[in-house]
XYZ file of C-alpha atoms in Angstrom:
437
model
C -2.624 -15.098 -40.439
C -1.610 -11.044 -42.166
C -4.368 -9.603 -40.002
C -3.470 -11.355 -36.663
C 0.110 -10.674 -36.985
C -0.918 -7.087 -37.663
C -2.796 -7.601 -34.687
C -0.188 -8.019 -32.092
C 2.025 -6.339 -33.945
C -0.542 -2.757 -33.674
C 0.193 -1.802 -37.729
C -1.212 -1.029 -40.524
C -1.093 -4.847 -42.567
C -0.933 -2.431 -45.919
C 2.618 -0.719 -44.735
C 3.813 -4.789 -44.702
C 6.375 -5.306 -47.643
C 7.224 -8.457 -46.970
C 6.909 -11.013 -43.744
C 6.847 -14.699 -41.882
C 7.513 -16.221 -38.593
C 9.457 -18.913 -37.926
C 10.873 -20.473 -34.568
C 14.006 -20.747 -33.578
C 15.451 -22.478 -30.992
C 11.576 -21.881 -28.846
C 11.861 -18.284 -29.568
C 8.978 -16.467 -31.844
C 10.751 -14.652 -34.626
C 8.459 -12.265 -36.897
C 9.976 -11.446 -39.307
C 9.213 -7.782 -41.265
C 9.840 -5.570 -43.778
C 7.597 -2.349 -44.365
C 6.498 -0.439 -47.697
C 8.869 3.176 -48.084
C 6.920 6.029 -47.586
C 9.870 8.437 -49.189
C 10.139 10.515 -45.862
C 11.127 13.874 -46.195
C 14.685 14.876 -45.278
C 15.570 15.130 -41.724
C 18.508 16.895 -42.126
C 17.666 19.545 -45.465
C 13.937 18.201 -45.706
C 14.686 17.003 -49.052
C 13.732 14.450 -51.330
C 14.659 11.675 -51.028
C 15.304 7.977 -51.682
C 15.742 4.154 -51.456
C 19.580 3.453 -49.833
C 19.352 0.253 -49.396
C 18.555 -1.461 -46.031
C 20.050 -2.060 -42.458
C 21.182 -4.345 -40.450
C 17.739 -6.570 -39.275
C 17.283 -4.983 -35.587
C 15.841 -7.167 -32.817
C 13.277 -5.854 -30.318
C 11.813 -7.857 -27.412
C 8.047 -8.099 -28.302
C 6.114 -10.352 -25.353
C 3.088 -10.154 -27.058
C 2.460 -13.949 -27.210
C 2.592 -16.100 -23.068
C 4.056 -19.593 -24.384
C 6.792 -18.504 -25.408
C 9.141 -15.751 -26.033
C 8.576 -13.294 -28.869
C 10.203 -11.903 -30.988
C 10.063 -9.365 -34.005
C 13.275 -9.103 -36.758
C 13.349 -5.119 -38.013
C 14.323 -4.328 -41.353
C 14.977 -1.090 -41.514
C 15.048 1.105 -45.076
C 17.422 3.551 -45.539
C 17.126 6.454 -47.224
C 19.322 8.966 -48.791
C 18.756 12.427 -49.228
C 19.083 14.225 -53.356
C 20.171 16.678 -51.993
C 22.243 17.140 -49.722
C 22.788 13.203 -49.866
C 22.718 11.816 -46.094
C 21.341 9.029 -45.586
C 18.810 7.591 -42.538
C 16.757 4.904 -41.662
C 12.806 5.145 -41.606
C 11.140 5.478 -38.010
C 10.917 2.851 -35.876
C 7.037 2.098 -35.710
C 7.768 -1.073 -32.799
C 9.980 1.029 -31.118
C 12.610 4.091 -29.731
C 15.768 3.963 -32.387
C 17.787 2.934 -29.435
C 15.997 0.721 -27.834
C 15.393 -3.482 -27.124
C 11.956 -3.648 -26.399
C 8.577 -2.906 -28.638
C 6.395 -0.247 -27.154
C 3.734 -2.899 -25.519
C 7.072 -4.934 -24.206
C 7.111 -0.530 -22.217
C 3.721 -0.542 -21.969
C 2.834 -3.736 -20.347
C 5.896 -3.671 -17.925
C 4.448 -0.441 -16.640
C 1.349 -2.055 -16.310
C 2.168 -4.571 -14.088
C 4.104 -2.298 -12.309
C 0.661 -1.815 -11.477
C 0.341 -5.182 -9.330
C 1.159 -4.533 -6.101
C 2.018 -8.856 -5.723
C 4.699 -8.584 -8.219
C 8.480 -8.284 -7.410
C 10.310 -5.845 -9.913
C 12.174 -10.197 -10.857
C 8.526 -11.186 -11.691
C 7.210 -8.946 -14.003
C 11.175 -9.197 -15.128
C 10.138 -12.608 -16.533
C 6.838 -12.001 -18.029
C 8.375 -9.918 -20.008
C 11.309 -11.683 -21.044
C 13.771 -8.479 -19.893
C 16.287 -7.684 -17.490
C 14.950 -6.698 -12.993
C 17.621 -3.782 -14.327
C 15.740 -2.726 -16.603
C 12.375 -2.764 -15.358
C 13.082 -0.189 -12.676
C 15.368 1.525 -15.358
C 12.212 1.701 -16.849
C 10.277 3.175 -13.872
C 12.164 5.263 -12.888
C 12.331 7.617 -16.665
C 8.002 6.292 -17.311
C 7.020 8.145 -13.836
C 7.530 11.569 -11.675
C 5.576 11.484 -8.568
C 5.738 15.388 -7.704
C 3.886 15.767 -3.943
C 0.438 15.158 -3.564
C -1.686 17.923 -2.173
C -2.982 17.591 1.094
C -6.083 16.533 0.898
C -8.908 17.486 3.792
C -9.513 14.164 5.752
C -6.101 13.392 6.335
C -5.029 9.760 7.533
C -1.538 9.210 9.539
C 0.024 5.614 10.629
C 3.548 4.199 10.202
C 4.846 0.901 9.456
C 8.116 -1.022 9.863
C 10.707 -1.676 8.006
C 14.412 -1.079 7.739
C 13.970 1.472 4.235
C 13.620 3.966 7.748
C 15.993 6.726 7.514
C 17.129 8.869 11.214
C 18.355 7.550 13.458
C 17.283 4.119 15.374
C 13.676 4.773 14.285
C 12.443 1.114 12.314
C 9.282 2.980 11.118
C 8.322 4.971 8.079
C 5.123 7.285 7.870
C 2.364 6.583 5.339
C -0.220 9.689 4.534
C -3.334 8.651 2.897
C -6.350 10.402 1.947
C -9.207 8.934 3.470
C -12.219 10.247 1.688
C -10.165 9.783 -2.162
C -9.091 6.291 -1.004
C -5.257 7.020 -2.073
C -2.114 6.856 -0.907
C -0.536 10.421 -0.859
C 2.689 9.804 0.517
C 5.873 8.271 2.458
C 8.037 9.320 4.424
C 11.385 7.529 5.306
C 11.134 8.412 9.224
C 7.478 8.915 11.869
C 10.288 11.368 13.596
C 8.766 14.562 14.996
C 11.749 16.502 13.066
C 11.353 14.661 9.849
C 6.966 15.539 9.631
C 8.349 18.677 11.027
C 10.323 19.058 7.701
C 7.330 17.911 5.618
C 4.601 20.242 6.472
C 7.375 23.111 6.957
C 7.851 23.447 3.070
C 4.024 23.300 2.428
C 2.338 26.475 1.774
C 0.098 27.583 4.914
C -3.173 27.988 2.743
C -2.855 24.392 1.510
C -1.941 23.254 5.438
C -4.853 25.425 6.271
C -7.759 23.576 3.756
C -7.064 20.246 6.071
C -9.728 19.786 8.193
C -9.687 16.089 9.762
C -7.582 13.362 10.669
C -7.075 10.222 11.702
C -4.003 8.963 13.867
C -3.246 6.584 15.976
C -1.667 7.243 19.664
C 1.508 7.877 18.381
C 2.659 11.528 20.733
C 4.800 13.095 17.686
C 1.626 12.993 15.613
C -0.614 14.908 17.578
C 2.751 17.496 18.227
C 3.215 17.950 14.980
C -0.472 18.273 13.581
C -1.885 20.791 16.199
C 1.338 22.779 15.066
C 1.113 22.504 11.276
C -2.565 22.069 10.512
C -4.135 23.963 12.694
C -8.098 23.968 10.833
C -7.960 19.573 11.565
C -9.664 18.317 13.834
C -7.687 15.289 15.259
C -9.729 11.606 15.947
C -7.363 8.722 17.206
C -8.704 5.364 15.640
C -11.090 3.056 17.514
C -8.839 0.129 16.745
C -6.181 0.756 18.423
C -7.962 1.874 21.723
C -9.798 -1.298 21.672
C -6.258 -3.114 21.645
C -5.151 -1.220 24.344
C -8.242 -2.490 26.404
C -8.103 -5.626 24.977
C -3.447 -5.684 26.157
C -4.722 -5.036 29.831
C -7.090 -7.466 29.938
C -4.760 -10.186 28.865
C -2.750 -9.741 31.090
C -5.214 -10.026 33.722
C -6.381 -13.366 32.001
C -3.032 -14.565 32.490
C -1.668 -13.710 35.926
C -4.687 -15.521 36.858
C -3.917 -18.792 34.611
C -0.181 -17.906 35.996
C -1.398 -18.691 39.794
C -4.184 -21.677 39.624
C -3.024 -24.825 39.652
C -1.578 -26.581 36.651
C -4.240 -29.200 35.146
C -7.020 -27.723 37.035
C -10.893 -26.235 35.830
C -9.757 -22.850 36.102
C -6.877 -23.731 34.566
C -8.406 -24.728 31.348
C -11.357 -22.734 30.635
C -8.521 -19.806 30.980
C -6.186 -21.478 28.456
C -8.909 -22.881 25.739
C -12.080 -20.453 25.831
C -9.190 -17.166 26.318
C -11.569 -15.830 22.875
C -15.029 -15.842 25.355
C -12.572 -12.792 27.478
C -11.169 -11.442 24.990
C -13.486 -11.697 21.525
C -17.997 -10.919 20.429
C -18.515 -14.604 19.745
C -22.045 -15.631 19.867
C -22.620 -17.032 23.236
C -26.135 -18.735 22.802
C -24.765 -21.253 20.119
C -26.677 -24.870 20.147
C -25.008 -26.459 23.120
C -22.302 -29.275 22.424
C -20.962 -32.195 24.758
C -17.532 -31.097 26.772
C -15.590 -34.304 27.172
C -14.509 -32.350 30.420
C -17.194 -31.953 32.149
C -19.546 -34.374 31.269
C -22.457 -32.496 30.119
C -23.904 -30.321 26.960
C -22.800 -26.222 27.295
C -22.520 -23.431 25.008
C -20.015 -20.882 24.966
C -22.444 -18.649 28.027
C -22.100 -20.560 30.122
C -18.604 -21.802 29.388
C -17.792 -18.217 29.591
C -19.933 -17.641 33.321
C -18.105 -20.561 34.635
C -15.165 -17.950 33.847
C -16.488 -15.023 35.254
C -16.822 -17.209 38.024
C -13.100 -18.071 38.695
C -12.449 -14.362 39.864
C -14.096 -11.298 41.165
C -11.408 -9.067 39.178
C -11.834 -10.495 36.641
C -15.254 -10.408 36.102
C -15.167 -7.161 36.894
C -13.228 -6.310 34.103
C -15.052 -8.274 31.546
C -17.778 -5.748 32.144
C -15.319 -2.998 32.053
C -14.545 -4.052 28.587
C -17.604 -4.832 28.011
C -18.864 -1.459 28.759
C -15.912 0.074 26.126
C -17.289 -1.540 23.334
C -20.784 -1.103 23.531
C -19.742 2.911 23.775
C -17.548 2.095 20.670
C -20.164 0.922 18.759
C -23.165 2.621 19.728
C -22.815 5.978 21.250
C -23.320 8.920 18.711
C -22.196 12.376 18.523
C -24.382 14.226 20.033
C -24.593 11.745 23.071
C -20.911 10.549 23.144
C -19.056 12.496 25.937
C -21.693 11.915 28.806
C -21.555 8.392 27.943
C -17.897 8.288 27.457
C -17.706 10.528 30.992
C -19.715 7.407 32.058
C -17.305 4.893 31.063
C -14.796 6.726 32.080
C -15.383 7.233 35.899
C -16.034 3.443 36.102
C -12.156 2.073 35.215
C -11.219 5.316 37.808
C -13.961 2.876 40.252
C -12.659 -0.157 39.351
C -9.098 0.986 39.589
C -7.305 -2.184 38.187
C -4.130 -1.802 37.901
C -3.768 -4.173 34.743
C -6.678 -0.950 33.991
C -4.356 1.859 35.241
C -2.838 2.792 31.767
C -6.040 2.723 29.717
C -7.172 4.478 32.093
C -4.559 7.124 31.680
C -5.156 7.117 27.940
C -9.057 7.110 28.174
C -7.898 10.515 30.254
C -5.233 12.362 27.720
C -7.121 11.277 24.798
C -9.897 12.180 25.421
C -11.061 14.863 23.179
C -9.664 12.778 19.773
C -11.634 9.596 21.276
C -14.653 11.808 20.956
C -14.092 13.261 17.658
C -14.265 9.854 16.865
C -17.381 9.576 16.623
C -17.658 12.808 13.751
C -19.404 11.224 10.411
C -17.894 13.999 7.539
C -17.442 11.720 4.902
C -20.409 9.367 3.716
C -21.750 8.784 6.712
C -18.262 6.855 7.911
C -17.251 7.012 11.968
C -13.350 8.578 11.986
C -10.890 5.845 12.091
C -7.624 5.158 9.779
C -9.692 1.667 8.895
C -7.987 2.995 5.220
C -4.483 3.591 5.964
C -4.108 0.380 7.460
C -5.772 -1.103 4.599
C -3.112 0.306 2.778
C -0.047 -0.805 4.833
C -1.528 -4.070 4.684
C -0.712 -3.645 0.249
C 2.765 -2.973 1.510
C 3.389 -5.278 3.753
C 2.630 -7.724 1.204
C 4.742 -5.745 -1.212
C 7.894 -5.964 1.041
C 7.111 -9.622 1.410
C 7.395 -10.815 -2.534
C 10.134 -8.513 -3.545
C 12.580 -10.405 -0.703
C 14.234 -7.397 0.234
C 13.934 -4.047 -0.228
C 17.134 -0.588 -0.048
C 16.120 1.442 -2.328
C 13.500 4.352 -0.714
C 13.436 6.673 -3.607
C 11.933 3.384 -5.873
C 9.746 1.731 -3.052
C 8.129 5.116 -2.827
C 7.559 5.850 -6.397
C 6.201 2.089 -6.973
C 4.198 1.966 -3.830
C 2.336 5.886 -4.815
C 2.154 4.160 -8.453
C 0.072 1.299 -7.560
C -1.603 2.808 -4.744
C -3.083 6.065 -6.332
C -4.886 5.921 -9.055
C -4.011 9.460 -9.853
C -0.771 9.080 -10.624
C 0.224 7.498 -14.311
C 3.227 6.800 -16.271
C 4.670 8.377 -19.438
C 6.689 6.687 -21.978
C 9.198 8.696 -23.729
C 12.826 8.233 -24.919
C 14.681 9.288 -22.227
C 15.993 6.499 -20.062
C 17.032 7.677 -16.174
C 18.520 6.016 -12.880
C 17.299 6.298 -8.714
C 20.222 3.519 -8.662
C 22.400 5.361 -5.663
C 26.288 3.592 -4.248
C 25.636 1.397 -1.782
C 28.684 1.033 -0.897
C 30.655 2.918 1.850
C 32.460 6.529 1.112
């Protein structure tokens, strides 16, 4: 029993003078007194003698999962033989003015690493208040600006936390090589991005060699101005999304033109994924009740493409670009791109005109995405999009986040393994007054 207690208290059993455990009102109370050690006086460094005991101090110690546990610690009081001043022995369980043990504070900081846990979840688990969890995070985490990486990812996330003007997007910066979050800016506006990079030394900015982004023009303009040595690559997923949106508009327009309930309407409505996604077309034929025969997906796709010549052409162009995106290499991508671009220009499909302009305006950035500078991975914003997904998870479980400073600190702590905490007796707060002045 003694070994078990000393393990959960993280104290050597030779230090224990007396202890016993009692459950009161469903709370496990660990009553403990330590052997005297006669420390020197903290005021004059003289010898000391025992001068009684302090009042029992209740320290939250959430080491048990089934119920709340508390250390009821009675500290020995000493009196200096020289200056006659009294003082208490050093508290091995917590800071002198704290109501939570070192273990509790450490456990709270570890739980804050879990992005799926809200402040309320952590508070309930550790038997503290939400404000205590937030105060510990404010105090034990100090996050300086992270050094710009060689391979920088830039993206945005929609949230009401965004500041400045009518913007509703935060800007996310990541390290595509180290796979960590490096910064969250309060807006994706060009002004905010410029302010951020202006404060960074030019030598550090010049070390950035690659930047991945979506096709938000201010990103490109800021990178070209401040990261002059960086090669910009647009995310292939965003390019393909624009392409698919054009194909989807063609399908919907055609669907609205054909007779409701007709075979063409049925095919365009029910089997749209055959057009807009890459699926296995040569599956085992299954019986189709509408056409009363066995058909596989290739048969259905051929019927869809026979509905309209324009739709068939748009589908072939889509497949042409997907083949280019998947199979082109750094050495042949430019020539292949010119072939694809010429095909789109020649077809001149109205729904694809926006995409064709995109190909013209972002040609070099699309070609740069075929570079593989790290671990033979094609340049993309896939990791940054993954970070965005984790941030969205946190926002969904938090039931509303209003403090940007705490939000930034928590996200960097969760999504950057290079950031650590330091438990200290000095507490601070990042809380701000929400009342309008």
